[in-house]
Amino acid sequence: MLLKRELLEEIKAGKVDLVFRRWSRPTVKAGGTLKTKVGLLQIGAITDMDPGAVSEADAKRAGFADVVEFRKWLDTMKPGHLFQRIEVSYLGEA
């Protein structure tokens, strides 16, 4: 799972604890870790969902101002049949 540096910094600072992904097959597993440019991330719960079900609260937890901004971002993502809500947290230096 590729995450932009700006988003990684937000996760590290504790400002973001959710990410959304649309893909053909998942690349992370609940309970696993992900080595990134800012350190190690813990992957929490992963939930399959419909993108239309993203709440205002979840959009904000993912770093978006609101659901409208989230949907604009989603329109820029490559297609995939699987949409997931992924909880993340910063573990520390890798």
PDB file of N, CA and C in Angstrom:
ATOM      1  N   MET A   1       0.857  -1.163   0.000  1.00  0.00           N
ATOM      2  CA  MET A   1       0.000   0.000   0.000  1.00  0.00           C
ATOM      3  C   MET A   1       0.903   1.227   0.000  1.00  0.00           C
ATOM      4  N   LEU A   2       0.792   2.025  -1.037  1.00  0.00           N
ATOM      5  CA  LEU A   2       1.582   3.236  -1.149  1.00  0.00           C
ATOM      6  C   LEU A   2       0.830   4.407  -0.530  1.00  0.00           C
ATOM      7  N   LEU A   3       1.507   5.124   0.335  1.00  0.00           N
ATOM      8  CA  LEU A   3       0.924   6.292   0.979  1.00  0.00           C
ATOM      9  C   LEU A   3       1.839   7.489   0.752  1.00  0.00           C
ATOM     10  N   LYS A   4       1.253   8.625   0.435  1.00  0.00           N
ATOM     11  CA  LYS A   4       2.048   9.831   0.204  1.00  0.00           C
ATOM     12  C   LYS A   4       2.682  10.301   1.504  1.00  0.00           C
ATOM     13  N   ARG A   5       3.832  10.948   1.367  1.00  0.00           N
ATOM     14  CA  ARG A   5       4.602  11.405   2.524  1.00  0.00           C
ATOM     15  C   ARG A   5       3.758  12.286   3.452  1.00  0.00           C
ATOM     16  N   GLU A   6       2.981  13.183   2.875  1.00  0.00           N
ATOM     17  CA  GLU A   6       2.147  14.079   3.680  1.00  0.00           C
ATOM     18  C   GLU A   6       1.174  13.279   4.552  1.00  0.00           C
ATOM     19  N   LEU A   7       0.551  12.250   3.987  1.00  0.00           N
ATOM     20  CA  LEU A   7      -0.363  11.405   4.746  1.00  0.00           C
ATOM     21  C   LEU A   7       0.385  10.621   5.820  1.00  0.00           C
ATOM     22  N   LEU A   8       1.561  10.131   5.491  1.00  0.00           N
ATOM     23  CA  LEU A   8       2.369   9.406   6.476  1.00  0.00           C
ATOM     24  C   LEU A   8       2.699  10.288   7.676  1.00  0.00           C
ATOM     25  N   GLU A   9       3.014  11.543   7.425  1.00  0.00           N
ATOM     26  CA  GLU A   9       3.319  12.479   8.513  1.00  0.00           C
ATOM     27  C   GLU A   9       2.086  12.713   9.384  1.00  0.00           C
ATOM     28  N   GLU A  10       0.910  12.767   8.760  1.00  0.00           N
ATOM     29  CA  GLU A  10      -0.340  12.939   9.507  1.00  0.00           C
ATOM     30  C   GLU A  10      -0.616  11.712  10.383  1.00  0.00           C
ATOM     31  N   ILE A  11      -0.330  10.528   9.863  1.00  0.00           N
ATOM     32  CA  ILE A  11      -0.503   9.298  10.643  1.00  0.00           C
ATOM     33  C   ILE A  11       0.483   9.301  11.808  1.00  0.00           C
ATOM     34  N   LYS A  12       1.720   9.645  11.535  1.00  0.00           N
ATOM     35  CA  LYS A  12       2.753   9.682  12.576  1.00  0.00           C
ATOM     36  C   LYS A  12       2.374  10.654  13.692  1.00  0.00           C
ATOM     37  N   ALA A  13       1.788  11.793  13.332  1.00  0.00           N
ATOM     38  CA  ALA A  13       1.382  12.804  14.308  1.00  0.00           C
ATOM     39  C   ALA A  13       0.089  12.438  15.035  1.00  0.00           C
ATOM     40  N   GLY A  14      -0.558  11.347  14.619  1.00  0.00           N
ATOM     41  CA  GLY A  14      -1.795  10.926  15.255  1.00  0.00           C
ATOM     42  C   GLY A  14      -3.035  11.672  14.775  1.00  0.00           C
ATOM     43  N   LYS A  15      -2.903  12.413  13.693  1.00  0.00           N
ATOM     44  CA  LYS A  15      -4.030  13.182  13.153  1.00  0.00           C
ATOM     45  C   LYS A  15      -4.914  12.343  12.233  1.00  0.00           C
ATOM     46  N   VAL A  16      -4.354  11.286  11.659  1.00  0.00           N
ATOM     47  CA  VAL A  16      -5.084  10.393  10.753  1.00  0.00           C
ATOM     48  C   VAL A  16      -4.935   8.971  11.271  1.00  0.00           C
ATOM     49  N   ASP A  17      -6.065   8.246  11.345  1.00  0.00           N
ATOM     50  CA  ASP A  17      -5.989   6.847  11.780  1.00  0.00           C
ATOM     51  C   ASP A  17      -6.810   5.909  10.899  1.00  0.00           C
ATOM     52  N   LEU A  18      -7.253   6.433   9.743  1.00  0.00           N
ATOM     53  CA  LEU A  18      -7.971   5.618   8.761  1.00  0.00           C
ATOM     54  C   LEU A  18      -7.441   5.911   7.376  1.00  0.00           C
ATOM     55  N   VAL A  19      -7.385   4.896   6.544  1.00  0.00           N
ATOM     56  CA  VAL A  19      -7.131   5.092   5.118  1.00  0.00           C
ATOM     57  C   VAL A  19      -8.148   4.249   4.359  1.00  0.00           C
ATOM     58  N   PHE A  20      -8.438   4.679   3.162  1.00  0.00           N
ATOM     59  CA  PHE A  20      -9.352   3.941   2.295  1.00  0.00           C
ATOM     60  C   PHE A  20      -8.596   3.523   1.055  1.00  0.00           C
ATOM     61  N   ARG A  21      -8.895   2.341   0.562  1.00  0.00           N
ATOM     62  CA  ARG A  21      -8.259   1.844  -0.649  1.00  0.00           C
ATOM     63  C   ARG A  21      -9.275   1.114  -1.506  1.00  0.00           C
ATOM     64  N   ARG A  22      -9.122   1.304  -2.812  1.00  0.00           N
ATOM     65  CA  ARG A  22      -9.900   0.554  -3.803  1.00  0.00           C
ATOM     66  C   ARG A  22      -8.864  -0.195  -4.633  1.00  0.00           C
ATOM     67  N   TRP A  23      -8.966  -1.494  -4.677  1.00  0.00           N
ATOM     68  CA  TRP A  23      -7.967  -2.291  -5.377  1.00  0.00           C
ATOM     69  C   TRP A  23      -8.520  -3.624  -5.862  1.00  0.00           C
ATOM     70  N   SER A  24      -7.710  -4.307  -6.660  1.00  0.00           N
ATOM     71  CA  SER A  24      -8.076  -5.627  -7.170  1.00  0.00           C
ATOM     72  C   SER A  24      -7.843  -6.700  -6.119  1.00  0.00           C
ATOM     73  N   ARG A  25      -6.778  -6.530  -5.341  1.00  0.00           N
ATOM     74  CA  ARG A  25      -6.495  -7.462  -4.252  1.00  0.00           C
ATOM     75  C   ARG A  25      -5.767  -6.695  -3.141  1.00  0.00           C
ATOM     76  N   PRO A  26      -6.087  -6.987  -1.902  1.00  0.00           N
ATOM     77  CA  PRO A  26      -5.462  -6.284  -0.780  1.00  0.00           C
ATOM     78  C   PRO A  26      -3.962  -6.556  -0.707  1.00  0.00           C
ATOM     79  N   THR A  27      -3.224  -5.571  -0.222  1.00  0.00           N
ATOM     80  CA  THR A  27      -1.779  -5.747  -0.051  1.00  0.00           C
ATOM     81  C   THR A  27      -1.370  -5.671   1.417  1.00  0.00           C
ATOM     82  N   VAL A  28      -2.333  -5.483   2.319  1.00  0.00           N
ATOM     83  CA  VAL A  28      -2.054  -5.481   3.758  1.00  0.00           C
ATOM     84  C   VAL A  28      -3.065  -6.381   4.456  1.00  0.00           C
ATOM     85  N   LYS A  29      -2.692  -6.831   5.668  1.00  0.00           N
ATOM     86  CA  LYS A  29      -3.560  -7.698   6.456  1.00  0.00           C
ATOM     87  C   LYS A  29      -3.747  -7.100   7.849  1.00  0.00           C
ATOM     88  N   ALA A  30      -4.937  -7.272   8.408  1.00  0.00           N
ATOM     89  CA  ALA A  30      -5.203  -6.818   9.772  1.00  0.00           C
ATOM     90  C   ALA A  30      -4.207  -7.471  10.725  1.00  0.00           C
ATOM     91  N   GLY A  31      -3.642  -6.663  11.613  1.00  0.00           N
ATOM     92  CA  GLY A  31      -2.663  -7.162  12.568  1.00  0.00           C
ATOM     93  C   GLY A  31      -1.234  -7.098  12.056  1.00  0.00           C
ATOM     94  N   GLY A  32      -1.065  -6.793  10.785  1.00  0.00           N
ATOM     95  CA  GLY A  32       0.270  -6.709  10.207  1.00  0.00           C
ATOM     96  C   GLY A  32       0.886  -5.328  10.388  1.00  0.00           C
ATOM     97  N   THR A  33       2.057  -5.173   9.829  1.00  0.00           N
ATOM     98  CA  THR A  33       2.752  -3.892   9.866  1.00  0.00           C
ATOM     99  C   THR A  33       3.142  -3.498   8.444  1.00  0.00           C
ATOM    100  N   LEU A  34       3.466  -2.230   8.287  1.00  0.00           N
ATOM    101  CA  LEU A  34       3.872  -1.702   6.996  1.00  0.00           C
ATOM    102  C   LEU A  34       5.056  -0.774   7.206  1.00  0.00           C
ATOM    103  N   LYS A  35       6.181  -1.102   6.574  1.00  0.00           N
ATOM    104  CA  LYS A  35       7.372  -0.255   6.666  1.00  0.00           C
ATOM    105  C   LYS A  35       7.220   0.899   5.681  1.00  0.00           C
ATOM    106  N   THR A  36       7.371   2.137   6.161  1.00  0.00           N
ATOM    107  CA  THR A  36       7.198   3.325   5.330  1.00  0.00           C
ATOM    108  C   THR A  36       8.388   4.263   5.478  1.00  0.00           C
ATOM    109  N   LYS A  37       8.355   5.374   4.770  1.00  0.00           N
ATOM    110  CA  LYS A  37       9.424   6.367   4.835  1.00  0.00           C
ATOM    111  C   LYS A  37       9.521   7.053   6.188  1.00  0.00           C
ATOM    112  N   VAL A  38       8.435   7.045   6.983  1.00  0.00           N
ATOM    113  CA  VAL A  38       8.464   7.697   8.290  1.00  0.00           C
ATOM    114  C   VAL A  38       8.568   6.711   9.438  1.00  0.00           C
ATOM    115  N   GLY A  39       8.534   5.427   9.142  1.00  0.00           N
ATOM    116  CA  GLY A  39       8.619   4.418  10.186  1.00  0.00           C
ATOM    117  C   GLY A  39       7.621   3.300   9.955  1.00  0.00           C
ATOM    118  N   LEU A  40       7.360   2.576  11.012  1.00  0.00           N
ATOM    119  CA  LEU A  40       6.516   1.393  10.938  1.00  0.00           C
ATOM    120  C   LEU A  40       5.069   1.729  11.314  1.00  0.00           C
ATOM    121  N   LEU A  41       4.134   1.290  10.487  1.00  0.00           N
ATOM    122  CA  LEU A  41       2.713   1.466  10.773  1.00  0.00           C
ATOM    123  C   LEU A  41       2.105   0.135  11.198  1.00  0.00           C
ATOM    124  N   GLN A  42       1.184   0.197  12.133  1.00  0.00           N
ATOM    125  CA  GLN A  42       0.393  -0.958  12.536  1.00  0.00           C
ATOM    126  C   GLN A  42      -0.895  -0.945  11.729  1.00  0.00           C
ATOM    127  N   ILE A  43      -1.253  -2.066  11.142  1.00  0.00           N
ATOM    128  CA  ILE A  43      -2.514  -2.194  10.414  1.00  0.00           C
ATOM    129  C   ILE A  43      -3.535  -2.789  11.376  1.00  0.00           C
ATOM    130  N   GLY A  44      -4.613  -2.058  11.600  1.00  0.00           N
ATOM    131  CA  GLY A  44      -5.675  -2.518  12.499  1.00  0.00           C
ATOM    132  C   GLY A  44      -6.764  -3.221  11.711  1.00  0.00           C
ATOM    133  N   ALA A  45      -7.986  -2.964  12.097  1.00  0.00           N
ATOM    134  CA  ALA A  45      -9.134  -3.602  11.453  1.00  0.00           C
ATOM    135  C   ALA A  45      -9.256  -3.179   9.993  1.00  0.00           C
ATOM    136  N   ILE A  46      -9.621  -4.122   9.158  1.00  0.00           N
ATOM    137  CA  ILE A  46      -9.867  -3.872   7.733  1.00  0.00           C
ATOM    138  C   ILE A  46     -11.307  -4.286   7.457  1.00  0.00           C
ATOM    139  N   THR A  47     -12.078  -3.350   6.914  1.00  0.00           N
ATOM    140  CA  THR A  47     -13.492  -3.593   6.665  1.00  0.00           C
ATOM    141  C   THR A  47     -13.812  -3.393   5.197  1.00  0.00           C
ATOM    142  N   ASP A  48     -14.402  -4.411   4.562  1.00  0.00           N
ATOM    143  CA  ASP A  48     -14.908  -4.248   3.203  1.00  0.00           C
ATOM    144  C   ASP A  48     -16.158  -3.386   3.286  1.00  0.00           C
ATOM    145  N   MET A  49     -16.288  -2.433   2.376  1.00  0.00           N
ATOM    146  CA  MET A  49     -17.469  -1.573   2.411  1.00  0.00           C
ATOM    147  C   MET A  49     -17.743  -0.942   1.065  1.00  0.00           C
ATOM    148  N   ASP A  50     -18.884  -0.330   0.947  1.00  0.00           N
ATOM    149  CA  ASP A  50     -19.257   0.430  -0.240  1.00  0.00           C
ATOM    150  C   ASP A  50     -18.754   1.859  -0.037  1.00  0.00           C
ATOM    151  N   PRO A  51     -18.087   2.452  -1.028  1.00  0.00           N
ATOM    152  CA  PRO A  51     -17.581   3.821  -0.854  1.00  0.00           C
ATOM    153  C   PRO A  51     -18.676   4.822  -0.518  1.00  0.00           C
ATOM    154  N   GLY A  52     -19.913   4.556  -0.939  1.00  0.00           N
ATOM    155  CA  GLY A  52     -21.014   5.451  -0.626  1.00  0.00           C
ATOM    156  C   GLY A  52     -21.390   5.449   0.843  1.00  0.00           C
ATOM    157  N   ALA A  53     -20.884   4.471   1.591  1.00  0.00           N
ATOM    158  CA  ALA A  53     -21.195   4.360   3.020  1.00  0.00           C
ATOM    159  C   ALA A  53     -20.187   5.093   3.901  1.00  0.00           C
ATOM    160  N   VAL A  54     -19.194   5.744   3.316  1.00  0.00           N
ATOM    161  CA  VAL A  54     -18.209   6.473   4.117  1.00  0.00           C
ATOM    162  C   VAL A  54     -18.908   7.638   4.807  1.00  0.00           C
ATOM    163  N   SER A  55     -18.770   7.681   6.126  1.00  0.00           N
ATOM    164  CA  SER A  55     -19.425   8.725   6.914  1.00  0.00           C
ATOM    165  C   SER A  55     -18.562   9.987   6.974  1.00  0.00           C
ATOM    166  N   GLU A  56     -19.186  11.055   7.406  1.00  0.00           N
ATOM    167  CA  GLU A  56     -18.475  12.323   7.605  1.00  0.00           C
ATOM    168  C   GLU A  56     -17.340  12.126   8.611  1.00  0.00           C
ATOM    169  N   ALA A  57     -17.623  11.413   9.703  1.00  0.00           N
ATOM    170  CA  ALA A  57     -16.614  11.166  10.732  1.00  0.00           C
ATOM    171  C   ALA A  57     -15.437  10.369  10.175  1.00  0.00           C
ATOM    172  N   ASP A  58     -15.720   9.333   9.392  1.00  0.00           N
ATOM    173  CA  ASP A  58     -14.644   8.532   8.804  1.00  0.00           C
ATOM    174  C   ASP A  58     -13.821   9.351   7.818  1.00  0.00           C
ATOM    175  N   ALA A  59     -14.477  10.180   7.029  1.00  0.00           N
ATOM    176  CA  ALA A  59     -13.748  11.034   6.080  1.00  0.00           C
ATOM    177  C   ALA A  59     -12.766  11.930   6.835  1.00  0.00           C
ATOM    178  N   LYS A  60     -13.208  12.495   7.948  1.00  0.00           N
ATOM    179  CA  LYS A  60     -12.332  13.371   8.746  1.00  0.00           C
ATOM    180  C   LYS A  60     -11.203  12.573   9.391  1.00  0.00           C
ATOM    181  N   ARG A  61     -11.484  11.360   9.875  1.00  0.00           N
ATOM    182  CA  ARG A  61     -10.430  10.509  10.453  1.00  0.00           C
ATOM    183  C   ARG A  61      -9.372  10.147   9.422  1.00  0.00           C
ATOM    184  N   ALA A  62      -9.769  10.155   8.138  1.00  0.00           N
ATOM    185  CA  ALA A  62      -8.838   9.834   7.056  1.00  0.00           C
ATOM    186  C   ALA A  62      -8.126  11.080   6.519  1.00  0.00           C
ATOM    187  N   GLY A  63      -8.376  12.236   7.139  1.00  0.00           N
ATOM    188  CA  GLY A  63      -7.661  13.446   6.757  1.00  0.00           C
ATOM    189  C   GLY A  63      -8.368  14.338   5.754  1.00  0.00           C
ATOM    190  N   PHE A  64      -9.608  14.004   5.422  1.00  0.00           N
ATOM    191  CA  PHE A  64     -10.376  14.826   4.491  1.00  0.00           C
ATOM    192  C   PHE A  64     -11.195  15.846   5.272  1.00  0.00           C
ATOM    193  N   ALA A  65     -11.492  16.970   4.638  1.00  0.00           N
ATOM    194  CA  ALA A  65     -12.312  17.990   5.293  1.00  0.00           C
ATOM    195  C   ALA A  65     -13.738  17.504   5.485  1.00  0.00           C
ATOM    196  N   ASP A  66     -14.230  16.718   4.529  1.00  0.00           N
ATOM    197  CA  ASP A  66     -15.600  16.214   4.579  1.00  0.00           C
ATOM    198  C   ASP A  66     -15.767  15.101   3.540  1.00  0.00           C
ATOM    199  N   VAL A  67     -16.971  14.558   3.441  1.00  0.00           N
ATOM    200  CA  VAL A  67     -17.251  13.464   2.511  1.00  0.00           C
ATOM    201  C   VAL A  67     -17.107  13.931   1.062  1.00  0.00           C
ATOM    202  N   VAL A  68     -17.460  15.169   0.779  1.00  0.00           N
ATOM    203  CA  VAL A  68     -17.338  15.698  -0.584  1.00  0.00           C
ATOM    204  C   VAL A  68     -15.874  15.650  -1.032  1.00  0.00           C
ATOM    205  N   GLU A  69     -14.959  16.081  -0.170  1.00  0.00           N
ATOM    206  CA  GLU A  69     -13.526  16.031  -0.499  1.00  0.00           C
ATOM    207  C   GLU A  69     -13.065  14.582  -0.679  1.00  0.00           C
ATOM    208  N   PHE A  70     -13.552  13.686   0.176  1.00  0.00           N
ATOM    209  CA  PHE A  70     -13.220  12.264   0.049  1.00  0.00           C
ATOM    210  C   PHE A  70     -13.645  11.739  -1.321  1.00  0.00           C
ATOM    211  N   ARG A  71     -14.866  12.054  -1.740  1.00  0.00           N
ATOM    212  CA  ARG A  71     -15.375  11.553  -3.029  1.00  0.00           C
ATOM    213  C   ARG A  71     -14.581  12.108  -4.202  1.00  0.00           C
ATOM    214  N   LYS A  72     -14.137  13.354  -4.111  1.00  0.00           N
ATOM    215  CA  LYS A  72     -13.286  13.927  -5.168  1.00  0.00           C
ATOM    216  C   LYS A  72     -11.986  13.141  -5.254  1.00  0.00           C
ATOM    217  N   TRP A  73     -11.405  12.818  -4.106  1.00  0.00           N
ATOM    218  CA  TRP A  73     -10.175  12.019  -4.077  1.00  0.00           C
ATOM    219  C   TRP A  73     -10.434  10.634  -4.669  1.00  0.00           C
ATOM    220  N   LEU A  74     -11.543  10.018  -4.274  1.00  0.00           N
ATOM    221  CA  LEU A  74     -11.864   8.669  -4.759  1.00  0.00           C
ATOM    222  C   LEU A  74     -11.976   8.643  -6.280  1.00  0.00           C
ATOM    223  N   ASP A  75     -12.513   9.690  -6.873  1.00  0.00           N
ATOM    224  CA  ASP A  75     -12.636   9.763  -8.329  1.00  0.00           C
ATOM    225  C   ASP A  75     -11.286   9.757  -9.039  1.00  0.00           C
ATOM    226  N   THR A  76     -10.209  10.095  -8.324  1.00  0.00           N
ATOM    227  CA  THR A  76      -8.870  10.105  -8.930  1.00  0.00           C
ATOM    228  C   THR A  76      -8.163   8.753  -8.797  1.00  0.00           C
ATOM    229  N   MET A  77      -8.733   7.837  -8.017  1.00  0.00           N
ATOM    230  CA  MET A  77      -8.104   6.543  -7.771  1.00  0.00           C
ATOM    231  C   MET A  77      -8.381   5.571  -8.912  1.00  0.00           C
ATOM    232  N   LYS A  78      -7.426   4.667  -9.133  1.00  0.00           N
ATOM    233  CA  LYS A  78      -7.626   3.661 -10.175  1.00  0.00           C
ATOM    234  C   LYS A  78      -8.765   2.724  -9.788  1.00  0.00           C
ATOM    235  N   PRO A  79      -9.407   2.121 -10.784  1.00  0.00           N
ATOM    236  CA  PRO A  79     -10.532   1.231 -10.500  1.00  0.00           C
ATOM    237  C   PRO A  79     -10.112  -0.036  -9.768  1.00  0.00           C
ATOM    238  N   GLY A  80     -11.046  -0.604  -9.075  1.00  0.00           N
ATOM    239  CA  GLY A  80     -10.844  -1.872  -8.389  1.00  0.00           C
ATOM    240  C   GLY A  80     -12.180  -2.346  -7.877  1.00  0.00           C
ATOM    241  N   HIS A  81     -12.346  -3.633  -7.723  1.00  0.00           N
ATOM    242  CA  HIS A  81     -13.645  -4.159  -7.305  1.00  0.00           C
ATOM    243  C   HIS A  81     -13.784  -4.243  -5.789  1.00  0.00           C
ATOM    244  N   LEU A  82     -12.699  -4.024  -5.057  1.00  0.00           N
ATOM    245  CA  LEU A  82     -12.709  -4.151  -3.606  1.00  0.00           C
ATOM    246  C   LEU A  82     -12.410  -2.795  -2.982  1.00  0.00           C
ATOM    247  N   PHE A  83     -13.281  -2.338  -2.096  1.00  0.00           N
ATOM    248  CA  PHE A  83     -13.072  -1.082  -1.401  1.00  0.00           C
ATOM    249  C   PHE A  83     -12.984  -1.394   0.085  1.00  0.00           C
ATOM    250  N   GLN A  84     -11.914  -0.889   0.731  1.00  0.00           N
ATOM    251  CA  GLN A  84     -11.707  -1.214   2.136  1.00  0.00           C
ATOM    252  C   GLN A  84     -11.416   0.018   2.978  1.00  0.00           C
ATOM    253  N   ARG A  85     -11.885  -0.052   4.209  1.00  0.00           N
ATOM    254  CA  ARG A  85     -11.618   0.922   5.265  1.00  0.00           C
ATOM    255  C   ARG A  85     -10.561   0.282   6.154  1.00  0.00           C
ATOM    256  N   ILE A  86      -9.404   0.948   6.317  1.00  0.00           N
ATOM    257  CA  ILE A  86      -8.265   0.349   7.012  1.00  0.00           C
ATOM    258  C   ILE A  86      -7.822   1.245   8.155  1.00  0.00           C
ATOM    259  N   GLU A  87      -7.831   0.706   9.363  1.00  0.00           N
ATOM    260  CA  GLU A  87      -7.349   1.451  10.522  1.00  0.00           C
ATOM    261  C   GLU A  87      -5.834   1.345  10.580  1.00  0.00           C
ATOM    262  N   VAL A  88      -5.168   2.462  10.851  1.00  0.00           N
ATOM    263  CA  VAL A  88      -3.708   2.497  10.919  1.00  0.00           C
ATOM    264  C   VAL A  88      -3.259   3.294  12.123  1.00  0.00           C
ATOM    265  N   SER A  89      -2.058   2.981  12.600  1.00  0.00           N
ATOM    266  CA  SER A  89      -1.442   3.758  13.672  1.00  0.00           C
ATOM    267  C   SER A  89       0.073   3.680  13.507  1.00  0.00           C
ATOM    268  N   TYR A  90       0.751   4.642  14.076  1.00  0.00           N
ATOM    269  CA  TYR A  90       2.208   4.710  13.982  1.00  0.00           C
ATOM    270  C   TYR A  90       2.817   3.904  15.121  1.00  0.00           C
ATOM    271  N   LEU A  91       3.750   3.007  14.777  1.00  0.00           N
ATOM    272  CA  LEU A  91       4.424   2.182  15.788  1.00  0.00           C
ATOM    273  C   LEU A  91       5.768   2.756  16.217  1.00  0.00           C
ATOM    274  N   GLY A  92       6.470   3.410  15.308  1.00  0.00           N
ATOM    275  CA  GLY A  92       7.784   3.945  15.629  1.00  0.00           C
ATOM    276  C   GLY A  92       8.760   3.774  14.463  1.00  0.00           C
ATOM    277  N   GLU A  93       9.988   4.096  14.741  1.00  0.00           N
ATOM    278  CA  GLU A  93      11.023   3.987  13.706  1.00  0.00           C
ATOM    279  C   GLU A  93      11.189   2.529  13.282  1.00  0.00           C
ATOM    280  N   ALA A  94      11.427   2.351  12.000  1.00  0.00           N
ATOM    281  CA  ALA A  94      11.579   0.988  11.463  1.00  0.00           C
ATOM    282  C   ALA A  94      12.986   0.484  11.637  1.00  0.00           C
TER     283      ALA A  94
END
